[in-house]
Structures are given as C-alpha cells and as structure tokens.
C-alpha cells in the first residue's frame, strides 16, 4: 500500500502456446503411420516406380492403398487433377506422397520436356482446401541435393528425400523425423496416430518378415545394365548433339538409379563422370566420355 495508490501483483505460471507440441526423441519401434494412410508416388522411371511401391510397403502402407504414377506423359500431366480429385473423394484420410523432381514427358510435337515434381506438389497444395492440405504429407525425391535445390523442395513440399539405398529397417527411421516435423507430437496424452500406431505393430511386424519383400529399396545391377543399353543405342545414332536433351534426361535418370545402389567410391565416380558431360560440346568428346562411363559401370556391377 502506498499513499496515493494500491498495487497488487499476481504471478501465474504459464507455458508458451505450442509448448505442448515438442519434437521429442522418436522411438522407431513404436512409430507407425496411421492405418488409413494412402501412398501416392510419381516417377517417370519404371525402375523408380517399382522402388516407390516397395518403399511405401516398407513404410507400412497397405498394398491396396498404394498408387504410383508416371508410366506415360498423360499420367504425369494429369497428376495434379488426379490427386485433388482423389483427396476430394477421401476426405479426412491422410496421404503420404513422394514425387520425383525431374519428370520427363513428350509434348504433342514429340519433344522432350521436363516437369518439376515439386512444382506439381505446390500446385496440388494450392488447389486443396486447408483441411485437405493438412492431410497431405508430400516429399520430393531427387538426386539433386544442393542446398539451393533442397530449399526449393522444402518450400514447395513438406520435406526432401535423397535418392539413396534404403534398407527396409531404415525406412521408418528416415520418414519419422519428417512426419514429426509436419505433425509435432503432443508432450502428454495418447493421440489418435499414436494409439493407431500401436494397434498396427503386429501387422507391420508380419510385413517386415514377409518373404515377398527384398531387403532394400535399391536398383539391381541388371536394371542398371538395361538403362546403359538404352543410352548406348542413343549414342550409336551419330547425332548426339541433336538428341542431347533426350540423352541427358536418360543420363540424369541413370544417375538417380546409381545412387540407390550401395554408395561407394565406384558409384560416386560414376556420378561424377555423368556430371562431367555438362562441360562437353562435341559428339566426339561426348562419345569418348560415354564409352569410359559405360565400361566403368559394367566393371562396377559385375564385381
């Protein structure tokens, strides 16, 4: 009490808003995606399409809830509309989406064009209602992992996945931190996704032991050699510079497939050789570099 005024002081303990949503250490043994989650992927490579399907299975997505697109230009061009319509028809059901960044298509004049997968994701997010967008967990998968590229992917989607070999046991370990960043877990209580995850433990354990699944999401040596043979045919046309856009697209796809092998010095050497094509500007130099790369890959996959 003072002569001219009375002052009362009150201290109320309070936590900042959102403090209950903290990023706690993730227990991979108990982490599971919601049981009703869908897996939607897009890639223009047949090999990568197969790997995406396997990746979704390793993540615990039911086989009948997996959709992978990119087998032709029509699927790539119509991807945005498909996803928007799909989420209209499946309101409230979460979607795990994985999109390749560089999608090659043929236009009406049979010219090759590259469509950005992250741009497609951004278009999808803009067309969805807010409550629909909150159900979407979209990741960009790319062999281009520079800081500037990754910043673009994260601005357009919800995260980035490098093209690299991923063991079955490590799929959830890779995805869980990205999921938690998208949907921070509450500090206390047992939310729907957690309880649902626990209910799925038994079914996922049976999936892990399934003999129908290989041990890793990775390209096989045979598949690598098939791509090499396709590119070799293009180099044998003797009009390399005229067809360079098509050849470079296939070389870039080969680079992504190589990165899904067990990465070692030979793989990184092959990736470096592919990158060196950018500095060449004659049929002779390009052919010479390709011959060296082809021999290197043949030696690598046969060893």
GROMACS .gro file of C-alpha atoms in nm, residues 142-156 159-160:
model
   17
  142UNK     CA    1   1.577  -3.622  -5.612
  143UNK     CA    2   1.940  -3.690  -5.694
  144UNK     CA    3   1.999  -3.314  -5.688
  145UNK     CA    4   2.065  -3.233  -5.324
  146UNK     CA    5   2.241  -2.895  -5.326
  147UNK     CA    6   2.133  -2.656  -5.050
  148UNK     CA    7   1.954  -2.432  -5.301
  149UNK     CA    8   1.768  -2.725  -5.456
  150UNK     CA    9   1.664  -2.864  -5.118
  151UNK     CA   10   1.542  -2.519  -5.011
  152UNK     CA   11   1.311  -2.513  -5.315
  153UNK     CA   12   1.180  -2.863  -5.241
  154UNK     CA   13   1.104  -2.772  -4.879
  155UNK     CA   14   0.929  -2.450  -4.983
  156UNK     CA   15   0.703  -2.635  -5.226
  159UNK     CA   16   1.040  -3.235  -4.700
  160UNK     CA   17   1.313  -3.392  -4.909
   0.00000   0.00000   0.00000
